mmCIF file of C-alpha atoms and ligand atoms in Angstrom:
data_model
loop_
_atom_site.group_PDB
_atom_site.id
_atom_site.type_symbol
_atom_site.label_atom_id
_atom_site.label_comp_id
_atom_site.label_asym_id
_atom_site.label_seq_id
_atom_site.Cartn_x
_atom_site.Cartn_y
_atom_site.Cartn_z
ATOM 1 C CA MET A 174 -9.890 8.836 -17.811
ATOM 2 C CA LYS A 175 -13.128 7.620 -16.055
ATOM 3 C CA LEU A 176 -13.073 5.078 -13.430
ATOM 4 C CA LEU A 177 -15.540 3.186 -11.939
ATOM 5 C CA VAL A 178 -14.425 2.595 -8.231
ATOM 6 C CA ILE A 179 -14.533 -0.100 -5.676
ATOM 7 C CA GLY A 180 -13.560 -0.042 -2.283
ATOM 8 C CA CYS A 181 -13.394 -3.367 -0.473
ATOM 9 C CA GLY A 182 -13.279 -3.561 3.471
ATOM 10 C CA GLN A 183 -12.767 -0.434 5.468
ATOM 11 C CA CYS A 184 -9.497 0.744 3.993
ATOM 12 C CA GLY A 185 -10.986 0.279 0.497
ATOM 13 C CA GLY A 186 -14.095 1.985 1.223
ATOM 14 C CA ARG A 187 -12.517 5.182 2.594
ATOM 15 C CA ILE A 188 -10.290 5.652 -0.212
ATOM 16 C CA ALA A 189 -13.153 5.026 -2.655
ATOM 17 C CA ASP A 190 -14.856 7.649 -0.810
ATOM 18 C CA GLU A 191 -11.610 9.745 -1.223
ATOM 19 C CA PHE A 192 -12.062 9.289 -4.786
ATOM 20 C CA VAL A 193 -15.616 10.493 -4.798
ATOM 21 C CA ARG A 194 -14.474 13.488 -3.109
ATOM 22 C CA LEU A 195 -11.690 14.116 -5.917
ATOM 23 C CA ASN A 196 -14.568 13.872 -8.373
ATOM 24 C CA ARG A 197 -16.514 16.504 -6.822
ATOM 25 C CA ILE A 198 -13.234 18.905 -6.826
ATOM 26 C CA ALA A 199 -12.912 17.952 -10.648
ATOM 27 C CA SER A 200 -16.268 18.810 -11.409
ATOM 28 C CA VAL A 201 -16.240 22.079 -9.554
ATOM 29 C CA GLN A 202 -13.063 23.203 -10.738
ATOM 30 C CA ARG A 203 -12.863 21.933 -14.095
ATOM 31 C CA GLY A 204 -16.371 20.911 -15.180
ATOM 32 C CA ILE A 205 -14.835 17.156 -15.639
ATOM 33 C CA GLU A 206 -16.203 13.929 -14.494
ATOM 34 C CA ILE A 207 -13.313 11.320 -13.644
ATOM 35 C CA ILE A 208 -15.194 8.737 -11.529
ATOM 36 C CA THR A 209 -18.558 7.398 -13.133
ATOM 37 C CA ASP A 210 -19.668 5.648 -10.022
ATOM 38 C CA ALA A 211 -18.212 4.561 -6.828
ATOM 39 C CA LEU A 212 -19.275 1.387 -4.538
ATOM 40 C CA ALA A 213 -18.005 0.252 -1.131
ATOM 41 C CA VAL A 214 -18.202 -3.370 -0.272
ATOM 42 C CA ASN A 215 -17.864 -4.700 3.465
ATOM 43 C CA THR A 216 -18.778 -7.408 5.748
ATOM 44 C CA ASP A 217 -19.274 -4.731 8.357
ATOM 45 C CA ILE A 218 -22.283 -2.402 8.373
ATOM 46 C CA ALA A 219 -20.878 0.265 10.727
ATOM 47 C CA ASP A 220 -17.950 0.850 8.119
ATOM 48 C CA LEU A 221 -20.364 1.127 5.481
ATOM 49 C CA SER A 222 -22.301 3.883 7.359
ATOM 50 C CA GLY A 223 -19.247 5.477 8.321
ATOM 51 C CA LEU A 224 -18.656 6.707 4.600
ATOM 52 C CA SER A 225 -19.206 10.211 3.611
ATOM 53 C CA TYR A 226 -19.361 10.764 -0.310
ATOM 54 C CA ILE A 227 -20.510 7.187 -1.549
ATOM 55 C CA LYS A 228 -24.065 7.242 -2.234
ATOM 56 C CA PRO A 229 -25.851 5.823 1.102
ATOM 57 C CA ASP A 230 -28.301 3.299 -0.453
ATOM 58 C CA TYR A 231 -27.783 -0.510 -0.681
ATOM 59 C CA GLN A 232 -26.637 -0.532 -4.309
ATOM 60 C CA HIS A 233 -23.599 1.658 -3.707
ATOM 61 C CA ARG A 234 -22.804 0.605 -0.083
ATOM 62 C CA ILE A 235 -23.032 -3.279 -0.355
ATOM 63 C CA LEU A 236 -23.022 -5.353 2.735
ATOM 64 C CA ILE A 237 -21.697 -9.076 1.788
ATOM 65 C CA GLY A 238 -21.819 -12.124 4.217
ATOM 66 C CA GLY A 239 -24.765 -10.398 6.134
ATOM 67 C CA GLN A 240 -26.216 -13.812 7.367
ATOM 68 C CA LYS A 241 -23.066 -15.321 8.172
ATOM 69 C CA THR A 242 -21.254 -12.319 10.153
ATOM 70 C CA SER A 243 -24.383 -10.342 11.163
ATOM 71 C CA GLY A 244 -22.601 -7.256 9.791
ATOM 72 C CA HIS A 245 -19.620 -7.649 11.992
ATOM 73 C CA GLY A 246 -16.731 -8.247 9.882
ATOM 74 C CA VAL A 247 -14.538 -11.266 9.494
ATOM 75 C CA GLY A 248 -11.804 -10.447 12.224
ATOM 76 C CA LYS A 249 -8.850 -10.289 9.806
ATOM 77 C CA ILE A 250 -9.350 -13.959 8.467
ATOM 78 C CA ASN A 251 -8.853 -12.974 4.612
ATOM 79 C CA GLU A 252 -10.026 -16.582 3.531
ATOM 80 C CA ILE A 253 -13.459 -15.621 4.802
ATOM 81 C CA GLY A 254 -13.343 -12.225 3.176
ATOM 82 C CA ALA A 255 -12.635 -14.146 -0.013
ATOM 83 C CA GLU A 256 -15.445 -16.604 0.416
ATOM 84 C CA LEU A 257 -17.885 -14.113 1.129
ATOM 85 C CA ALA A 258 -17.042 -11.977 -2.018
ATOM 86 C CA ARG A 259 -17.473 -15.375 -3.904
ATOM 87 C CA GLU A 260 -20.921 -16.022 -2.380
ATOM 88 C CA ASP A 261 -22.084 -12.298 -2.670
ATOM 89 C CA GLY A 262 -20.514 -11.476 -6.055
ATOM 90 C CA ASP A 263 -23.475 -11.404 -7.600
ATOM 91 C CA LYS A 264 -24.807 -8.505 -5.412
ATOM 92 C CA ILE A 265 -21.743 -6.259 -6.531
ATOM 93 C CA ILE A 266 -22.485 -7.249 -10.282
ATOM 94 C CA GLU A 267 -26.154 -6.419 -9.934
ATOM 95 C CA SER A 268 -25.129 -2.946 -8.708
ATOM 96 C CA ILE A 269 -22.558 -2.242 -11.738
ATOM 97 C CA ARG A 270 -25.482 -3.126 -14.077
ATOM 98 C CA ALA A 271 -27.613 -0.673 -12.269
ATOM 99 C CA THR A 272 -24.978 2.085 -12.755
ATOM 100 C CA GLN A 273 -26.263 4.610 -15.201
ATOM 101 C CA ARG A 274 -22.750 5.691 -16.240
ATOM 102 C CA PHE A 275 -21.439 2.513 -17.038
ATOM 103 C CA SER A 276 -20.724 2.868 -20.602
ATOM 104 C CA PRO A 277 -18.465 5.907 -20.576
ATOM 105 C CA THR A 278 -16.164 4.090 -17.948
ATOM 106 C CA ASP A 279 -12.872 3.199 -19.166
ATOM 107 C CA ALA A 280 -11.403 0.906 -16.479
ATOM 108 C CA PHE A 281 -12.444 -0.284 -13.128
ATOM 109 C CA LEU A 282 -10.106 0.599 -10.095
ATOM 110 C CA VAL A 283 -10.737 -1.815 -6.934
ATOM 111 C CA ILE A 284 -9.298 -0.888 -3.685
ATOM 112 C CA ALA A 285 -8.450 -2.607 -0.602
ATOM 113 C CA GLY A 286 -5.899 -2.675 2.503
ATOM 114 C CA ALA A 287 -3.927 -5.937 2.204
ATOM 115 C CA ALA A 288 -3.644 -6.462 5.864
ATOM 116 C CA GLY A 289 -7.164 -6.848 6.897
ATOM 117 C CA GLY A 290 -9.725 -9.569 6.278
ATOM 118 C CA THR A 291 -12.715 -8.347 4.184
ATOM 119 C CA GLY A 292 -10.846 -6.418 1.679
ATOM 120 C CA SER A 293 -7.745 -8.514 1.318
ATOM 121 C CA GLY A 294 -9.861 -11.590 0.558
ATOM 122 C CA ALA A 295 -12.485 -9.758 -1.275
ATOM 123 C CA ILE A 296 -10.264 -7.908 -3.848
ATOM 124 C CA PRO A 297 -8.771 -10.938 -5.880
ATOM 125 C CA VAL A 298 -12.205 -12.443 -6.003
ATOM 126 C CA LEU A 299 -13.950 -9.502 -7.164
ATOM 127 C CA THR A 300 -11.220 -8.734 -9.747
ATOM 128 C CA GLN A 301 -11.678 -12.195 -11.187
ATOM 129 C CA GLN A 302 -15.324 -11.810 -11.272
ATOM 130 C CA LEU A 303 -14.959 -8.387 -13.051
ATOM 131 C CA LYS A 304 -12.305 -9.795 -15.593
ATOM 132 C CA GLU A 305 -14.764 -12.551 -16.500
ATOM 133 C CA ARG A 306 -17.647 -10.455 -16.705
ATOM 134 C CA TYR A 307 -16.453 -7.403 -18.566
ATOM 135 C CA MET A 308 -13.596 -8.414 -20.701
ATOM 136 C CA HIS A 309 -13.017 -5.299 -22.640
ATOM 137 C CA LYS A 310 -12.488 -3.021 -19.656
ATOM 138 C CA PRO A 311 -9.274 -3.267 -17.572
ATOM 139 C CA VAL A 312 -9.389 -3.984 -14.012
ATOM 140 C CA TYR A 313 -6.966 -2.377 -11.823
ATOM 141 C CA ASN A 314 -6.328 -2.665 -8.244
ATOM 142 C CA LEU A 315 -5.027 -0.241 -5.607
ATOM 143 C CA ILE A 316 -3.529 -2.209 -2.674
ATOM 144 C CA VAL A 317 -2.556 -0.318 0.783
ATOM 145 C CA LEU A 318 0.538 -2.130 2.613
ATOM 146 C CA PRO A 319 0.142 -1.986 6.403
ATOM 147 C CA PHE A 320 2.110 0.196 8.945
ATOM 148 C CA ARG A 321 5.310 -1.381 10.075
ATOM 149 C CA TYR A 322 3.673 -1.427 13.805
ATOM 150 C CA GLU A 323 0.920 -3.680 12.337
ATOM 151 C CA GLU A 324 3.432 -6.314 11.043
ATOM 152 C CA MET A 325 5.225 -6.343 14.031
ATOM 153 C CA THR A 326 2.019 -6.824 16.622
ATOM 154 C CA GLU A 327 -0.457 -8.785 14.395
ATOM 155 C CA GLU A 328 1.563 -11.610 12.816
ATOM 156 C CA ARG A 329 -1.681 -12.570 10.503
ATOM 157 C CA SER A 330 -1.424 -9.418 8.747
ATOM 158 C CA ILE A 331 1.990 -10.558 7.008
ATOM 159 C CA TYR A 332 -0.059 -13.829 5.844
ATOM 160 C CA ASN A 333 -2.992 -11.624 4.690
ATOM 161 C CA VAL A 334 -0.601 -9.328 2.656
ATOM 162 C CA GLY A 335 1.162 -12.179 0.969
ATOM 163 C CA THR A 336 -1.848 -14.175 -0.092
ATOM 164 C CA CYS A 337 -3.524 -10.818 -1.383
ATOM 165 C CA LEU A 338 -0.866 -9.600 -3.343
ATOM 166 C CA LYS A 339 -0.290 -12.977 -4.939
ATOM 167 C CA SER A 340 -3.796 -13.445 -5.877
ATOM 168 C CA ALA A 341 -4.425 -10.023 -6.993
ATOM 169 C CA TYR A 342 -1.295 -9.966 -9.427
ATOM 170 C CA LEU A 343 -2.711 -13.243 -10.890
ATOM 171 C CA VAL A 344 -5.817 -11.515 -11.917
ATOM 172 C CA ALA A 345 -5.638 -7.723 -12.211
ATOM 173 C CA ASP A 346 -4.377 -6.021 -15.148
ATOM 174 C CA ALA A 347 -2.125 -3.798 -12.941
ATOM 175 C CA VAL A 348 -1.701 -3.454 -9.189
ATOM 176 C CA PHE A 349 -1.095 -0.117 -7.662
ATOM 177 C CA LEU A 350 0.880 -0.422 -4.437
ATOM 178 C CA VAL A 351 0.518 2.024 -1.827
ATOM 179 C CA ASP A 352 2.776 1.607 1.471
ATOM 180 C CA ASN A 353 0.951 3.083 4.517
ATOM 181 C CA GLN A 354 4.268 3.684 6.152
ATOM 182 C CA ARG A 355 5.425 6.129 3.587
ATOM 183 C CA PHE A 356 3.000 8.777 4.601
ATOM 184 C CA ILE A 357 3.699 8.720 8.409
ATOM 185 C CA ARG A 358 4.474 12.316 9.004
ATOM 186 C CA LYS A 359 6.140 13.322 12.281
ATOM 187 C CA ASN A 360 4.090 15.177 15.038
ATOM 188 C CA LEU A 361 0.755 13.542 13.901
ATOM 189 C CA SER A 362 -0.536 10.515 15.544
ATOM 190 C CA ILE A 363 -1.481 7.961 12.780
ATOM 191 C CA LYS A 364 -5.081 7.611 13.756
ATOM 192 C CA ASN A 365 -5.811 11.252 13.162
ATOM 193 C CA ASN A 366 -3.690 10.973 10.049
ATOM 194 C CA LEU A 367 -5.773 8.514 8.240
ATOM 195 C CA ALA A 368 -7.932 10.829 6.376
ATOM 196 C CA LYS A 369 -5.017 12.757 5.523
ATOM 197 C CA ILE A 370 -3.152 9.766 4.214
ATOM 198 C CA ASN A 371 -6.230 8.955 2.019
ATOM 199 C CA ALA A 372 -6.388 12.377 0.516
ATOM 200 C CA LEU A 373 -2.401 12.005 -0.411
ATOM 201 C CA VAL A 374 -3.157 8.557 -1.622
ATOM 202 C CA VAL A 375 -5.741 9.976 -4.154
ATOM 203 C CA ARG A 376 -4.020 13.110 -5.015
ATOM 204 C CA PRO A 377 -1.758 11.798 -7.648
ATOM 205 C CA PHE A 378 -4.562 10.428 -9.752
ATOM 206 C CA TYR A 379 -6.074 14.082 -9.897
ATOM 207 C CA ASN A 380 -4.439 15.690 -12.992
ATOM 208 C CA LEU A 381 -3.684 12.152 -14.386
ATOM 209 C CA LEU A 382 -7.484 11.438 -14.753
ATOM 210 C CA CYS A 383 -8.400 15.139 -15.612
ATOM 211 C CA ALA A 384 -5.947 15.496 -18.515
ATOM 212 C CA GLY A 385 -7.688 13.425 -21.161
ATOM 213 C CA GLU A 386 -11.200 14.330 -20.282
ATOM 214 C CA GLU A 387 -10.424 17.973 -20.850
ATOM 215 C CA THR A 388 -12.557 19.719 -23.604
ATOM 216 C CA THR A 389 -11.668 23.420 -23.447
ATOM 217 C CA SER A 390 -9.234 24.032 -26.192
ATOM 218 C CA LYS A 391 -7.057 26.145 -24.347
ATOM 219 C CA TYR A 392 -6.330 23.489 -21.602
ATOM 220 C CA ILE A 393 -5.564 20.814 -24.158
ATOM 221 C CA GLY A 394 -1.703 20.233 -24.477
ATOM 222 C CA SER A 395 0.364 19.730 -27.439
ATOM 223 C CA ARG A 396 0.686 16.156 -26.238
ATOM 224 C CA MET A 397 -2.658 15.199 -24.704
ATOM 225 C CA LEU A 398 -2.262 12.134 -22.149
ATOM 226 C CA ASP A 399 -5.350 10.186 -22.483
ATOM 227 C CA ALA A 400 -7.030 6.826 -21.210
ATOM 228 C CA GLY A 401 -5.446 4.996 -24.114
ATOM 229 C CA ASP A 402 -1.763 6.104 -22.750
ATOM 230 C CA ILE A 403 -2.670 5.210 -19.388
ATOM 231 C CA ILE A 404 -4.026 1.808 -20.271
ATOM 232 C CA GLN A 405 -0.911 1.174 -22.698
ATOM 233 C CA THR A 406 1.312 2.058 -19.430
ATOM 234 C CA LEU A 407 -0.401 -0.094 -16.608
ATOM 235 C CA ALA A 408 0.763 -3.529 -16.349
ATOM 236 C CA GLY A 409 1.575 -5.848 -13.215
ATOM 237 C CA TRP A 410 3.332 -3.988 -10.373
ATOM 238 C CA THR A 411 2.859 -0.296 -10.331
ATOM 239 C CA VAL A 412 3.618 2.828 -8.277
ATOM 240 C CA ILE A 413 2.661 6.418 -8.520
ATOM 241 C CA GLY A 414 4.007 9.775 -7.450
ATOM 242 C CA TYR A 415 3.196 13.570 -7.329
ATOM 243 C CA GLY A 416 5.178 16.536 -7.009
ATOM 244 C CA GLU A 417 4.564 20.183 -7.004
ATOM 245 C CA ALA A 418 6.843 23.245 -7.018
ATOM 246 C CA ARG A 419 5.160 26.659 -6.470
ATOM 247 C CA ILE A 420 6.028 29.511 -8.764
ATOM 248 C CA PRO A 421 6.962 32.573 -6.723
ATOM 249 C CA ARG A 422 4.035 34.920 -6.686
ATOM 250 C CA ILE A 423 5.714 37.851 -8.093
ATOM 251 C CA ARG A 424 6.413 35.696 -11.303
ATOM 252 C CA PHE A 425 2.770 34.787 -12.035
ATOM 253 C CA LEU A 426 1.607 38.356 -11.230
ATOM 254 C CA SER A 427 3.889 39.807 -13.724
ATOM 255 C CA GLU A 428 2.494 39.505 -17.061
ATOM 256 C CA GLY A 429 4.106 39.460 -20.484
ATOM 257 C CA ARG A 430 6.770 37.030 -21.777
ATOM 258 C CA LEU A 431 9.338 35.310 -19.802
ATOM 259 C CA HIS A 432 12.915 36.369 -19.830
ATOM 260 C CA PHE A 433 15.672 33.938 -20.233
ATOM 261 C CA ARG A 434 16.471 33.814 -16.580
ATOM 262 C CA GLU A 435 12.784 33.091 -15.622
ATOM 263 C CA LYS A 436 12.880 30.486 -18.269
ATOM 264 C CA VAL A 437 15.692 28.785 -16.386
ATOM 265 C CA THR A 438 14.057 28.887 -12.934
ATOM 266 C CA GLU A 439 10.986 27.564 -14.651
ATOM 267 C CA THR A 440 12.972 24.465 -15.865
ATOM 268 C CA GLN A 441 14.418 24.180 -12.452
ATOM 269 C CA LYS A 442 10.972 24.140 -10.842
ATOM 270 C CA GLY A 443 9.847 21.339 -13.334
ATOM 271 C CA ALA A 444 12.971 19.309 -12.207
ATOM 272 C CA GLN A 445 12.067 20.048 -8.623
ATOM 273 C CA ALA A 446 8.600 18.758 -9.147
ATOM 274 C CA MET A 447 9.800 15.925 -10.813
ATOM 275 C CA ASP A 448 12.232 15.021 -8.051
ATOM 276 C CA GLU A 449 9.402 15.330 -5.538
ATOM 277 C CA ALA A 450 7.203 12.903 -7.617
ATOM 278 C CA ILE A 451 10.148 10.304 -7.532
ATOM 279 C CA GLY A 452 10.838 10.854 -3.987
ATOM 280 C CA GLU A 453 7.251 10.288 -2.921
ATOM 281 C CA LEU A 454 6.394 7.475 -4.986
ATOM 282 C CA SER A 455 3.622 5.317 -3.194
ATOM 283 C CA LEU A 456 5.914 2.634 -2.761
ATOM 284 C CA LYS A 457 9.650 3.104 -2.559
ATOM 285 C CA CYS A 458 11.280 1.137 -5.630
ATOM 286 C CA ASN A 459 13.953 1.479 -8.098
ATOM 287 C CA ALA A 460 12.849 3.167 -11.116
ATOM 288 C CA ALA A 461 15.373 0.970 -13.161
ATOM 289 C CA ASP A 462 13.052 -1.926 -12.541
ATOM 290 C CA ALA A 463 10.237 -0.410 -14.611
ATOM 291 C CA ARG A 464 9.701 -1.521 -17.987
ATOM 292 C CA ARG A 465 7.048 1.137 -18.817
ATOM 293 C CA ALA A 466 6.565 4.515 -17.263
ATOM 294 C CA LEU A 467 4.570 7.829 -17.781
ATOM 295 C CA TYR A 468 4.891 11.282 -16.673
ATOM 296 C CA LEU A 469 2.343 14.249 -17.082
ATOM 297 C CA LEU A 470 3.169 17.835 -16.732
ATOM 298 C CA THR A 471 0.859 20.088 -15.582
ATOM 299 C CA ALA A 472 1.445 23.820 -15.376
ATOM 300 C CA PRO A 473 0.004 27.509 -16.118
ATOM 301 C CA PRO A 474 -0.285 27.673 -19.955
ATOM 302 C CA GLU A 475 2.161 30.527 -20.062
ATOM 303 C CA GLU A 476 4.634 28.246 -18.255
ATOM 304 C CA MET A 477 4.686 25.465 -20.490
ATOM 305 C CA ASN A 478 7.460 25.143 -22.838
ATOM 306 C CA MET A 479 9.351 22.570 -24.914
ATOM 307 C CA ASP A 480 12.700 22.875 -23.001
ATOM 308 C CA LEU A 481 10.894 22.046 -19.725
ATOM 309 C CA ILE A 482 9.120 19.053 -21.447
ATOM 310 C CA LYS A 483 12.601 17.872 -22.908
ATOM 311 C CA GLU A 484 14.251 18.198 -19.680
ATOM 312 C CA LEU A 485 11.503 16.289 -17.790
ATOM 313 C CA SER A 486 11.785 13.409 -20.554
ATOM 314 C CA ALA A 487 15.471 13.290 -20.200
ATOM 315 C CA SER A 488 15.673 13.130 -16.418
ATOM 316 C CA LEU A 489 13.095 10.313 -16.233
ATOM 317 C CA LYS A 490 14.889 8.303 -18.990
ATOM 318 C CA ASN A 491 18.050 8.853 -16.953
ATOM 319 C CA ILE A 492 16.519 6.773 -14.095
ATOM 320 C CA ALA A 493 13.889 4.462 -15.855
ATOM 321 C CA THR A 494 16.511 3.420 -18.120
ATOM 322 C CA GLU A 495 14.768 0.037 -19.309
ATOM 323 C CA ALA A 496 11.088 1.749 -19.743
ATOM 324 C CA ILE A 497 9.027 2.783 -22.817
ATOM 325 C CA ILE A 498 8.062 6.365 -21.476
ATOM 326 C CA ARG A 499 4.756 8.088 -22.474
ATOM 327 C CA SER A 500 4.247 11.550 -21.681
ATOM 328 C CA GLY A 501 1.775 14.379 -21.693
ATOM 329 C CA ASP A 502 1.412 18.313 -21.147
ATOM 330 C CA TYR A 503 -1.699 19.656 -19.351
ATOM 331 C CA PRO A 504 -1.799 23.289 -19.336
ATOM 332 C CA LYS A 505 -3.920 24.113 -16.509
ATOM 333 C CA GLY A 506 -3.452 25.503 -12.994
ATOM 334 C CA LYS A 507 -2.217 28.616 -11.393
ATOM 335 C CA GLY A 508 0.863 29.202 -9.397
ATOM 336 C CA SER A 509 2.696 25.840 -9.634
ATOM 337 C CA VAL A 510 4.329 23.468 -11.722
ATOM 338 C CA GLU A 511 3.035 19.750 -11.006
ATOM 339 C CA VAL A 512 4.499 16.390 -12.280
ATOM 340 C CA THR A 513 2.969 12.903 -12.075
ATOM 341 C CA VAL A 514 4.740 10.083 -12.482
ATOM 342 C CA VAL A 515 3.702 6.382 -13.016
ATOM 343 C CA LEU A 516 6.213 3.394 -12.963
ATOM 344 C CA SER A 517 4.625 0.280 -14.096
ATOM 345 C CA ASP A 518 5.580 -3.267 -15.059
ATOM 346 C CA LEU A 519 8.035 -3.411 -12.296
ATOM 347 C CA VAL A 520 10.036 -6.676 -12.465
ATOM 348 C CA ASN A 521 11.559 -6.533 -8.969
ATOM 349 C CA SER A 522 10.339 -4.938 -5.618
ATOM 350 C CA ARG A 523 12.443 -5.467 -2.602
ATOM 351 C CA LYS A 524 9.309 -4.809 -0.348
ATOM 352 C CA VAL A 525 7.132 -7.244 -2.306
ATOM 353 C CA ILE A 526 9.637 -9.967 -2.392
ATOM 354 C CA GLU A 527 10.151 -9.547 1.412
ATOM 355 C CA TYR A 528 6.344 -9.974 1.964
ATOM 356 C CA PHE A 529 6.490 -13.419 0.193
ATOM 357 C CA ALA A 530 9.437 -14.517 2.238
ATOM 358 C CA LYS A 531 7.715 -13.627 5.337
ATOM 359 C CA THR A 532 4.558 -15.317 4.298
ATOM 360 C CA ILE A 533 6.061 -18.577 3.563
ATOM 361 C CA SER A 534 7.911 -18.378 6.827
ATOM 362 C CA TYR A 535 4.630 -17.582 8.814
ATOM 363 C CA ILE A 536 3.120 -20.531 7.053
ATOM 364 C CA SER A 537 6.059 -22.930 8.132
ATOM 365 C CA ILE A 538 5.961 -21.622 11.787
ATOM 366 C CA ALA A 539 2.218 -21.830 11.861
ATOM 367 C CA LYS A 540 2.560 -25.671 10.547
ATOM 368 C CA ARG A 541 5.053 -26.332 13.090
ATOM 369 C CA ARG A 542 3.102 -24.905 15.776
ATOM 370 C CA ARG A 543 -0.127 -27.270 14.900
ATOM 371 C CA GLY A 544 2.454 -30.060 14.193
ATOM 372 C CA GLY A 545 3.805 -29.381 17.871
ATOM 373 C CA ILE A 546 0.335 -29.414 19.478
ATOM 374 C CA GLU A 547 -0.214 -33.059 17.801
ATOM 375 C CA TYR A 548 2.981 -34.334 19.100
ATOM 376 C CA GLU A 549 2.321 -33.168 22.644
ATOM 377 C CA HIS A 550 -0.857 -34.892 22.526
ATOM 378 C CA ARG A 551 0.449 -37.892 21.313
ATOM 379 C CA GLY A 552 3.049 -37.720 23.926
ATOM 380 C CA ILE A 553 0.710 -37.438 26.873
ATOM 381 C CA GLU A 554 -1.465 -40.264 25.675
ATOM 382 C CA GLU A 555 1.793 -42.296 25.269
ATOM 383 C CA ALA A 556 2.713 -41.256 28.630
ATOM 384 C CA PHE A 557 -0.392 -42.570 30.653
ATOM 385 C CA LYS A 558 -0.810 -45.726 28.423
ATOM 386 C CA ASP A 559 0.655 -47.938 31.381
ATOM 387 C CA ILE A 560 -1.481 -46.317 34.317
ATOM 388 C CA PRO A 561 -4.598 -48.310 35.203
ATOM 389 C CA SER A 562 -7.895 -46.353 34.502
ATOM 390 C CA LEU A 563 -10.356 -46.041 37.180
ATOM 391 C CA LEU A 564 -13.364 -46.065 34.670
HETATM 392 N N1 GTP B 93 -4.394 4.349 3.901
HETATM 393 C C1 GTP B 93 -5.578 3.695 4.914
HETATM 394 N N2 GTP B 93 -5.323 2.651 5.457
HETATM 395 C C2 GTP B 93 -6.130 2.098 6.034
HETATM 396 C C3 GTP B 93 -7.374 2.650 6.278
HETATM 397 N N3 GTP B 93 -8.056 1.859 7.274
HETATM 398 C C4 GTP B 93 -7.462 0.849 7.427
HETATM 399 N N4 GTP B 93 -6.214 0.790 6.855
HETATM 400 C C5 GTP B 93 -5.236 -0.109 6.794
HETATM 401 O O1 GTP B 93 -5.934 -1.367 6.145
HETATM 402 C C6 GTP B 93 -5.412 -2.414 6.967
HETATM 403 C C7 GTP B 93 -6.511 -3.023 7.672
HETATM 404 O O2 GTP B 93 -7.706 -3.242 6.803
HETATM 405 P P1 GTP B 93 -9.218 -2.731 6.898
HETATM 406 O O3 GTP B 93 -9.693 -2.314 5.559
HETATM 407 O O4 GTP B 93 -9.325 -2.071 8.178
HETATM 408 O O5 GTP B 93 -9.800 -4.444 7.012
HETATM 409 P P2 GTP B 93 -11.138 -4.829 6.308
HETATM 410 O O6 GTP B 93 -10.851 -5.078 5.018
HETATM 411 O O7 GTP B 93 -12.123 -3.940 6.816
HETATM 412 O O8 GTP B 93 -11.040 -6.341 7.316
HETATM 413 P P3 GTP B 93 -11.617 -6.865 8.561
HETATM 414 O O9 GTP B 93 -11.949 -5.577 9.262
HETATM 415 O O10 GTP B 93 -10.476 -7.601 9.036
HETATM 416 O O11 GTP B 93 -12.797 -7.590 8.146
HETATM 417 C C8 GTP B 93 -4.412 -2.047 7.852
HETATM 418 O O12 GTP B 93 -3.074 -2.148 7.443
HETATM 419 C C9 GTP B 93 -4.730 -0.568 8.139
HETATM 420 O O13 GTP B 93 -3.637 0.236 8.442
HETATM 421 C C10 GTP B 93 -7.557 4.011 5.828
HETATM 422 O O14 GTP B 93 -8.563 4.754 5.916
HETATM 423 N N5 GTP B 93 -6.458 4.813 5.007
HETATM 424 MG MG1 MG B 94 -13.181 -4.062 8.716
#
């Protein structure tokens, strides 16, 4: 599957940048193209200059609202991010029109952090513009949820998340949710970790996008998972996960047919990778809430067998009890069994519902505060009514 990626704001731009890096790896390691082009959209000129892989011209790094913000961002007010995206949306459409690799693109992936101002506001507006303009290509969103400490210290971020999630859900064909908090690893400061987090965010997409683009016959699975399967799976709230189980070195060095005992450990490796993929989902959720799901098994051709595939199908069906499950195998790689899982069309998510509840309470507190100020003003005027004025 080939994506045209658009990153909005700093977080979105950096993750889009990481997708371009992933595409380079796909091209070098596998001779495959998975990203047809990548654009970064921002109100902050410094953030655009800080990217590494997205082409450094004005058609790929697009400054919006330049006249209003002088290239310095919108300071976390996502309504302004939305307004600037509406005003300058044509710039982005123009860039897409100039893209040479547009026709092989299967879908758009628009990315942003929900808690900021620019990306949070721009993502639903831009998604709507793309939907209106390119009716035959799905538009997916990938939305990054903030770290817990941000929610506690920056009240406004909750409101940004609530409004961004609602608006994105109303327009996008599917919304991938990625929780930053899930990626915090002990012993590493968060700041140093952002690049690492971004690499982990895009990692699950690697095999998933490559599998259907494979043209070398020995790497084509018995059940190839292509863009059609992915598009059929993606709807509404969506999460993605990836797991990997190393095959002991001694095993893949020894050639020839596998013995029964080796086959058993191989199935265990598959189950282990599946467990990790479910355990490392981009947002913690209950698999029983998914109405659609898919898994992709990637393993060296000699490790691939029907028992393993059957085992994985059964274990996913066991937890995603209400889902239509699509699957595929990708006989590729060395030394490890890898599993990618997508749970989609989630009918429930505790985290998302919590954001909406917190946003509503933020709005009512903000209203009360504003009301309070008016009341106090009235109160003072009322209080000095009977005092003579010297004027
Ligand atoms: N995973 C990840 N999260 C990021 C990154 N950069 C920022 N974030 C998160 O994104 C949110 C802030 O969004 P930004 O993208 O910085 O904001 P913006 O869209 O540029 O908007 P303004 O700067 O307010 O105009 C916070 O929750 C950050 O934790 C990144 O590189 N990776
Ligand atoms: Mg910014």
